[in-house]
mmCIF file of C-alpha atoms in Angstrom:
data_model
loop_
_atom_site.group_PDB
_atom_site.id
_atom_site.type_symbol
_atom_site.label_atom_id
_atom_site.label_comp_id
_atom_site.label_asym_id
_atom_site.label_seq_id
_atom_site.Cartn_x
_atom_site.Cartn_y
_atom_site.Cartn_z
ATOM 1 C CA MET A 95 22.295 56.711 -17.878
ATOM 2 C CA ARG A 96 22.519 60.460 -17.485
ATOM 3 C CA GLN A 97 20.564 60.312 -14.074
ATOM 4 C CA LYS A 98 23.310 57.726 -12.867
ATOM 5 C CA PHE A 99 26.053 60.038 -13.650
ATOM 6 C CA ARG A 100 24.252 63.152 -12.250
ATOM 7 C CA LYS A 101 24.009 61.206 -9.021
ATOM 8 C CA ILE A 102 27.658 60.501 -9.060
ATOM 9 C CA LEU A 103 28.536 63.997 -9.198
ATOM 10 C CA THR A 104 25.817 65.354 -6.434
ATOM 11 C CA VAL A 105 26.973 62.914 -3.952
ATOM 12 C CA LEU A 106 30.457 64.215 -3.916
ATOM 13 C CA VAL A 107 30.840 66.339 -0.760
ATOM 14 C CA LEU A 108 33.092 68.839 -2.374
ATOM 15 C CA ALA A 109 30.290 69.626 -5.232
ATOM 16 C CA VAL A 110 28.261 70.784 -2.353
ATOM 17 C CA THR A 111 31.329 72.898 -1.063
ATOM 18 C CA VAL A 112 31.883 74.381 -4.529
ATOM 19 C CA MET A 113 28.211 75.467 -4.879
ATOM 20 C CA GLY A 114 28.115 76.998 -1.301
ATOM 21 C CA LEU A 115 31.135 79.262 -1.108
ATOM 22 C CA ALA A 116 31.081 83.033 -2.344
ATOM 23 C CA ALA A 117 33.002 83.582 -5.718
ATOM 24 C CA CYS A 118 34.813 86.564 -5.245
ATOM 25 C CA GLY A 119 35.162 89.807 -4.110
ATOM 26 C CA SER A 120 36.488 93.416 -5.033
ATOM 27 C CA SER A 121 38.203 96.604 -3.420
ATOM 28 C CA SER A 122 36.395 99.254 -2.332
ATOM 29 C CA ALA A 123 38.166 101.469 -4.792
ATOM 30 C CA GLY A 124 37.278 99.187 -7.721
ATOM 31 C CA SER A 125 40.901 99.696 -9.321
ATOM 32 C CA THR A 126 41.947 95.911 -8.217
ATOM 33 C CA VAL A 127 40.352 92.932 -8.130
ATOM 34 C CA SER A 128 40.816 90.294 -5.459
ATOM 35 C CA TYR A 129 39.442 86.625 -5.810
ATOM 36 C CA ASP A 130 39.104 84.289 -2.873
ATOM 37 C CA GLN A 131 41.688 81.659 -3.114
ATOM 38 C CA SER A 132 39.810 79.140 -0.904
ATOM 39 C CA TYR A 133 36.943 79.294 -3.505
ATOM 40 C CA LEU A 134 39.162 78.702 -6.411
ATOM 41 C CA ALA A 135 41.045 75.770 -4.672
ATOM 42 C CA SER A 136 37.809 74.116 -4.144
ATOM 43 C CA VAL A 137 37.127 74.149 -7.540
ATOM 44 C CA ALA A 138 40.428 72.198 -8.247
ATOM 45 C CA ASP A 139 39.782 70.062 -5.257
ATOM 46 C CA PHE A 140 36.265 69.202 -6.892
ATOM 47 C CA LEU A 141 37.820 68.233 -9.940
ATOM 48 C CA ILE A 142 40.619 66.187 -8.189
ATOM 49 C CA ALA A 143 38.272 64.050 -6.100
ATOM 50 C CA ASN A 144 36.120 63.353 -9.129
ATOM 51 C CA TRP A 145 39.124 62.133 -11.066
ATOM 52 C CA SER A 146 40.524 59.931 -8.377
ATOM 53 C CA SER A 147 36.899 58.479 -7.391
ATOM 54 C CA MET A 148 35.665 57.705 -10.681
ATOM 55 C CA SER A 149 36.299 54.669 -12.900
ATOM 56 C CA GLU A 150 37.684 54.676 -16.236
ATOM 57 C CA ASP A 151 34.277 54.031 -17.750
ATOM 58 C CA ASP A 152 33.003 57.177 -16.172
ATOM 59 C CA ILE A 153 35.610 59.450 -16.960
ATOM 60 C CA GLU A 154 35.374 58.392 -20.305
ATOM 61 C CA TYR A 155 31.726 59.017 -20.488
ATOM 62 C CA TYR A 156 32.116 62.658 -19.420
ATOM 63 C CA ALA A 157 35.242 63.301 -21.655
ATOM 64 C CA SER A 158 32.938 62.016 -24.683
ATOM 65 C CA MET A 159 30.093 64.139 -23.833
ATOM 66 C CA ASP A 160 28.166 66.552 -25.987
ATOM 67 C CA GLU A 161 27.822 69.957 -25.245
ATOM 68 C CA GLU A 162 24.216 69.886 -24.530
ATOM 69 C CA ASP A 163 24.443 67.022 -21.906
ATOM 70 C CA ALA A 164 27.399 68.888 -20.366
ATOM 71 C CA GLN A 165 25.341 71.914 -20.040
ATOM 72 C CA ASP A 166 22.437 70.037 -18.588
ATOM 73 C CA ILE A 167 24.668 68.498 -15.703
ATOM 74 C CA VAL A 168 25.931 71.979 -15.008
ATOM 75 C CA ASP A 169 22.891 73.526 -14.563
ATOM 76 C CA TYR A 170 21.507 70.897 -12.718
ATOM 77 C CA ASN A 171 24.240 70.766 -10.108
ATOM 78 C CA SER A 172 25.083 74.697 -10.487
ATOM 79 C CA LEU A 173 28.689 73.947 -10.966
ATOM 80 C CA PRO A 174 31.071 76.851 -11.781
ATOM 81 C CA PHE A 175 31.893 75.603 -15.303
ATOM 82 C CA THR A 176 31.109 75.976 -19.028
ATOM 83 C CA ALA A 177 29.724 73.193 -20.733
ATOM 84 C CA GLU A 178 32.919 73.036 -22.954
ATOM 85 C CA SER A 179 35.527 73.445 -20.114
ATOM 86 C CA PHE A 180 33.296 70.719 -18.017
ATOM 87 C CA VAL A 181 34.001 68.232 -20.777
ATOM 88 C CA SER A 182 37.622 69.442 -21.034
ATOM 89 C CA ALA A 183 38.225 68.870 -17.627
ATOM 90 C CA PHE A 184 37.731 65.183 -18.017
ATOM 91 C CA SER A 185 39.348 65.064 -21.282
ATOM 92 C CA VAL A 186 42.469 66.367 -20.274
ATOM 93 C CA TYR A 187 42.625 63.944 -17.380
ATOM 94 C CA GLU A 188 41.865 60.891 -19.553
ATOM 95 C CA SER A 189 44.722 61.994 -21.941
ATOM 96 C CA ASN A 190 47.069 61.931 -18.953
ATOM 97 C CA MET A 191 45.814 59.289 -16.542
ATOM 98 C CA ASP A 192 48.104 56.477 -17.635
ATOM 99 C CA ASP A 193 51.221 58.649 -17.258
ATOM 100 C CA LEU A 194 50.381 59.946 -13.951
ATOM 101 C CA GLY A 195 49.286 56.937 -12.088
ATOM 102 C CA ASP A 196 47.053 57.162 -8.589
ATOM 103 C CA TYR A 197 46.375 60.192 -7.207
ATOM 104 C CA VAL A 198 48.591 60.941 -3.891
ATOM 105 C CA SER A 199 48.340 64.326 -2.776
ATOM 106 C CA THR A 200 47.667 68.001 -3.477
ATOM 107 C CA ASP A 201 51.040 69.814 -2.609
ATOM 108 C CA SER A 202 49.901 73.522 -3.166
ATOM 109 C CA TYR A 203 47.845 76.524 -4.740
ATOM 110 C CA GLU A 204 49.118 79.268 -6.549
ATOM 111 C CA ILE A 205 47.375 82.243 -8.005
ATOM 112 C CA THR A 206 49.749 83.446 -10.985
ATOM 113 C CA ALA A 207 47.381 86.204 -12.579
ATOM 114 C CA ALA A 208 44.268 87.922 -11.255
ATOM 115 C CA ASP A 209 42.601 91.274 -12.815
ATOM 116 C CA GLU A 210 39.259 92.331 -14.120
ATOM 117 C CA ASP A 211 39.120 89.846 -16.794
ATOM 118 C CA GLY A 212 39.999 86.791 -14.719
ATOM 119 C CA ALA A 213 42.347 84.858 -12.373
ATOM 120 C CA THR A 214 44.514 81.847 -13.077
ATOM 121 C CA LEU A 215 45.166 78.962 -10.514
ATOM 122 C CA VAL A 216 47.944 76.696 -10.511
ATOM 123 C CA THR A 217 47.382 73.513 -8.310
ATOM 124 C CA HIS A 218 50.371 71.431 -7.677
ATOM 125 C CA MET A 219 49.920 67.923 -7.565
ATOM 126 C CA THR A 220 51.534 64.446 -6.630
ATOM 127 C CA PHE A 221 50.657 61.238 -8.494
ATOM 128 C CA SER A 222 52.230 57.881 -8.141
ATOM 129 C CA GLU A 223 54.072 58.241 -11.323
ATOM 130 C CA ARG A 224 55.152 61.875 -11.354
ATOM 131 C CA GLU A 225 53.775 65.254 -10.439
ATOM 132 C CA ALA A 226 51.691 67.481 -12.406
ATOM 133 C CA ASP A 227 50.164 70.884 -12.303
ATOM 134 C CA LEU A 228 46.532 71.839 -13.004
ATOM 135 C CA THR A 229 46.214 75.292 -14.439
ATOM 136 C CA ILE A 230 42.437 76.599 -14.351
ATOM 137 C CA GLU A 231 41.540 79.752 -15.900
ATOM 138 C CA PHE A 232 38.650 81.530 -14.135
ATOM 139 C CA THR A 233 36.301 84.296 -15.874
ATOM 140 C CA SER A 234 35.517 87.408 -13.719
ATOM 141 C CA LYS A 235 32.693 85.575 -12.419
ATOM 142 C CA SER A 236 34.528 82.781 -11.144
ATOM 143 C CA VAL A 237 33.436 80.532 -13.743
ATOM 144 C CA VAL A 238 35.940 78.008 -15.232
ATOM 145 C CA ASP A 239 36.864 79.053 -18.666
ATOM 146 C CA GLU A 240 39.853 77.034 -19.647
ATOM 147 C CA LEU A 241 42.016 74.221 -17.866
ATOM 148 C CA ALA A 242 45.198 72.419 -18.396
ATOM 149 C CA LEU A 243 47.007 69.341 -17.065
ATOM 150 C CA ASP A 244 50.679 69.339 -17.368
ATOM 151 C CA PRO A 245 52.383 66.295 -16.008
ATOM 152 C CA GLU A 246 56.245 66.814 -15.002
ATOM 153 C CA TYR A 247 58.457 64.605 -17.211
ATOM 154 C CA SER A 248 62.204 63.927 -16.474
ATOM 155 C CA LEU A 249 64.894 65.057 -18.762
ATOM 156 C CA GLY A 250 65.284 61.855 -19.988
ATOM 157 C CA GLU A 251 61.578 61.076 -20.822
ATOM 158 C CA ILE A 252 61.785 64.537 -22.491
ATOM 159 C CA PHE A 253 64.726 63.403 -24.693
ATOM 160 C CA TYR A 254 63.219 60.083 -25.475
ATOM 161 C CA LYS A 255 60.034 61.473 -26.482
ATOM 162 C CA ALA A 256 61.536 64.167 -28.687
ATOM 163 C CA GLY A 257 63.807 61.292 -30.176
ATOM 164 C CA MET A 258 60.817 59.144 -30.991
ATOM 165 C CA ASN A 259 58.887 61.973 -32.348
ATOM 166 C CA THR A 260 61.751 62.785 -34.493
ATOM 167 C CA ILE A 261 62.249 59.082 -35.938
ATOM 168 C CA LEU A 262 58.664 58.766 -36.483
ATOM 169 C CA GLY A 263 58.736 62.217 -38.699
ATOM 170 C CA MET A 264 61.823 61.433 -40.635
ATOM 171 C CA GLY A 265 60.415 57.764 -41.179
ATOM 172 C CA VAL A 266 57.117 59.370 -42.680
ATOM 173 C CA VAL A 267 59.291 61.639 -44.614
ATOM 174 C CA PHE A 268 61.540 58.961 -45.847
ATOM 175 C CA GLY A 269 58.813 56.362 -46.441
ATOM 176 C CA VAL A 270 56.928 59.185 -48.657
ATOM 177 C CA LEU A 271 59.897 59.751 -50.603
ATOM 178 C CA ILE A 272 60.745 56.371 -51.293
ATOM 179 C CA PHE A 273 57.207 55.643 -52.396
ATOM 180 C CA ILE A 274 57.705 58.864 -54.705
ATOM 181 C CA SER A 275 60.896 57.301 -56.164
ATOM 182 C CA LEU A 276 59.080 54.045 -56.789
ATOM 183 C CA VAL A 277 56.528 55.871 -58.712
ATOM 184 C CA ILE A 278 59.060 57.789 -60.626
ATOM 185 C CA TYR A 279 60.813 54.490 -61.481
ATOM 186 C CA CYS A 280 57.814 52.714 -62.554
ATOM 187 C CA PHE A 281 57.154 55.885 -65.350
ATOM 188 C CA GLY A 282 60.292 54.008 -67.528
ATOM 189 C CA PHE A 283 58.200 50.884 -68.049
ATOM 190 C CA ILE A 284 54.630 52.731 -69.076
ATOM 191 C CA PRO A 285 56.246 53.377 -72.830
ATOM 192 C CA LYS A 286 57.393 49.702 -73.195
ATOM 193 C CA ILE A 287 54.131 48.453 -71.842
ATOM 194 C CA GLN A 288 52.425 50.544 -74.535
ATOM 195 C CA GLU A 289 54.683 49.868 -77.021
ATOM 196 C CA LYS A 290 54.007 45.943 -76.495
ATOM 197 C CA PHE A 291 50.202 46.380 -76.353
ATOM 198 C CA SER A 292 50.338 48.502 -79.656
ATOM 199 C CA LYS A 293 52.332 45.396 -81.494
ATOM 200 C CA LYS A 294 49.634 43.015 -80.342
ATOM 201 C CA LYS A 295 46.769 45.148 -81.902
ATOM 202 C CA ALA A 296 49.071 46.015 -85.073
ATOM 203 C CA ALA A 297 49.644 41.897 -85.490
ATOM 204 C CA PRO A 298 45.733 40.876 -86.238
ATOM 205 C CA ALA A 299 45.464 43.839 -88.475
ATOM 206 C CA GLN A 300 48.544 42.584 -90.662
ATOM 207 C CA ILE A 301 47.352 39.052 -90.696
ATOM 208 C CA GLN A 302 43.926 40.210 -92.006
ATOM 209 C CA ALA A 303 45.230 42.577 -94.599
ATOM 210 C CA ALA A 304 47.303 39.424 -96.141
ATOM 211 C CA SER A 305 44.849 36.984 -96.038
ATOM 212 C CA ALA A 306 42.419 39.392 -98.274
ATOM 213 C CA PRO A 307 42.395 38.926 -102.044
ATOM 214 C CA ALA A 308 44.411 41.396 -103.804
ATOM 215 C CA ALA A 309 42.436 43.850 -105.716
ATOM 216 C CA SER A 310 42.556 43.462 -109.478
ATOM 217 C CA VAL A 311 44.497 46.112 -111.270
ATOM 218 C CA PRO A 312 43.057 47.387 -114.186
ATOM 219 C CA GLN A 313 44.789 46.706 -117.391
ATOM 220 C CA PRO A 314 45.391 49.401 -119.772
ATOM 221 C CA ALA A 315 43.171 48.676 -122.775
ATOM 222 C CA ALA A 316 45.058 47.444 -126.015
ATOM 223 C CA VAL A 317 45.340 49.831 -128.755
ATOM 224 C CA THR A 318 44.747 48.593 -132.065
ATOM 225 C CA GLU A 319 47.323 49.983 -134.510
ATOM 226 C CA GLU A 320 46.344 50.040 -138.252
ATOM 227 C CA PRO A 321 49.017 48.508 -140.521
ATOM 228 C CA VAL A 322 51.536 50.852 -141.949
ATOM 229 C CA LEU A 323 52.451 49.907 -145.680
ATOM 230 C CA ASP A 324 55.666 50.864 -147.116
ATOM 231 C CA ASP A 325 55.724 53.934 -149.465
ATOM 232 C CA GLY A 326 57.351 52.021 -152.092
ATOM 233 C CA GLU A 327 54.440 49.415 -152.042
ATOM 234 C CA LEU A 328 51.856 51.908 -151.614
ATOM 235 C CA VAL A 329 53.036 53.713 -155.003
ATOM 236 C CA ALA A 330 53.249 50.526 -156.915
ATOM 237 C CA ALA A 331 49.666 49.527 -155.677
ATOM 238 C CA ILE A 332 48.218 52.893 -156.747
ATOM 239 C CA THR A 333 50.228 53.055 -159.911
ATOM 240 C CA ALA A 334 48.740 49.492 -160.722
ATOM 241 C CA ALA A 335 45.269 50.537 -160.046
ATOM 242 C CA ILE A 336 45.384 53.702 -161.802
ATOM 243 C CA CYS A 337 46.602 51.559 -165.043
ATOM 244 C CA ALA A 338 43.810 48.884 -165.105
ATOM 245 C CA TYR A 339 41.378 51.664 -164.254
ATOM 246 C CA THR A 340 42.418 53.865 -167.603
ATOM 247 C CA GLY A 341 43.831 51.306 -169.764
ATOM 248 C CA SER A 342 47.039 53.028 -169.852
ATOM 249 C CA SER A 343 50.619 52.172 -169.679
ATOM 250 C CA GLU A 344 52.471 53.143 -166.121
ATOM 251 C CA ASP A 345 55.092 54.718 -168.188
ATOM 252 C CA GLY A 346 52.779 57.565 -169.293
ATOM 253 C CA PHE A 347 52.616 59.195 -165.674
ATOM 254 C CA VAL A 348 54.704 59.428 -162.163
ATOM 255 C CA VAL A 349 53.461 59.365 -158.651
ATOM 256 C CA ARG A 350 55.232 62.076 -157.164
ATOM 257 C CA SER A 351 53.117 62.352 -153.847
ATOM 258 C CA ILE A 352 50.540 60.622 -152.053
ATOM 259 C CA ARG A 353 47.692 62.133 -149.660
ATOM 260 C CA ARG A 354 44.323 61.451 -148.302
ATOM 261 C CA ALA A 355 41.463 62.367 -150.484
ATOM 262 C CA ASP A 356 38.070 63.939 -149.264
ATOM 263 C CA SER A 357 35.934 61.207 -148.584
ATOM 264 C CA ALA A 358 32.973 63.176 -149.719
ATOM 265 C CA ARG A 359 34.345 63.675 -153.340
ATOM 266 C CA TRP A 360 34.672 59.960 -153.566
ATOM 267 C CA LYS A 361 31.255 59.537 -152.834
ATOM 268 C CA ARG A 362 29.913 61.848 -155.233
ATOM 269 C CA SER A 363 32.215 60.188 -157.895
#
């Protein structure tokens, strides 16, 4: 495939013309640099001839070529291009070929800048759809460094493109703003959703707690109360016991106080 496209380039007569021309010349004083306009123009003609003679597939092939393959073609044909500028020459035409239409004629050449750093050639061309300018920047060795293809649009087309770009840009901006507004609006539903889920989780827990048997509450131990005797009854009982023990009458003594006796003394008695 690479050999096929190499042959396409080498069979062009303008390729041979470009390779055989002298690059540039300089004045004897060396203060100014002059370039051979016919040589620079032949480089532009070489590109135009390739654009108009190649198919769209061929142009697409060269426009998407990697730098290594481009360098091989440039070296094989001794073309005055860098690998990057060679690929760019076909990519700029590919991006504008639909707006330009078919090639009609080359109108004029114009060197707009020339110094010791290089030269700039502007080629005015006419296509079936519109006119265009091919701007080629050469290095001091007359090797193509950069290039650009600028179609000339009417005022109406310029306003139409500007309007479409404005509408597209504003549409994207408003679309993003609407999306952000919807996201912010949805934030209001998040607490409600969380509350609903929390209620669903709490309900089974409450049911489980209700179905569990109630824990038995420990009752306080009953306090055994000792029977309390009335003081009068107690005095009468003690008096009767003493009288029975001593064999005396209850008139002979009077009980004035009652107190608990030491249990040890009772045991000794």
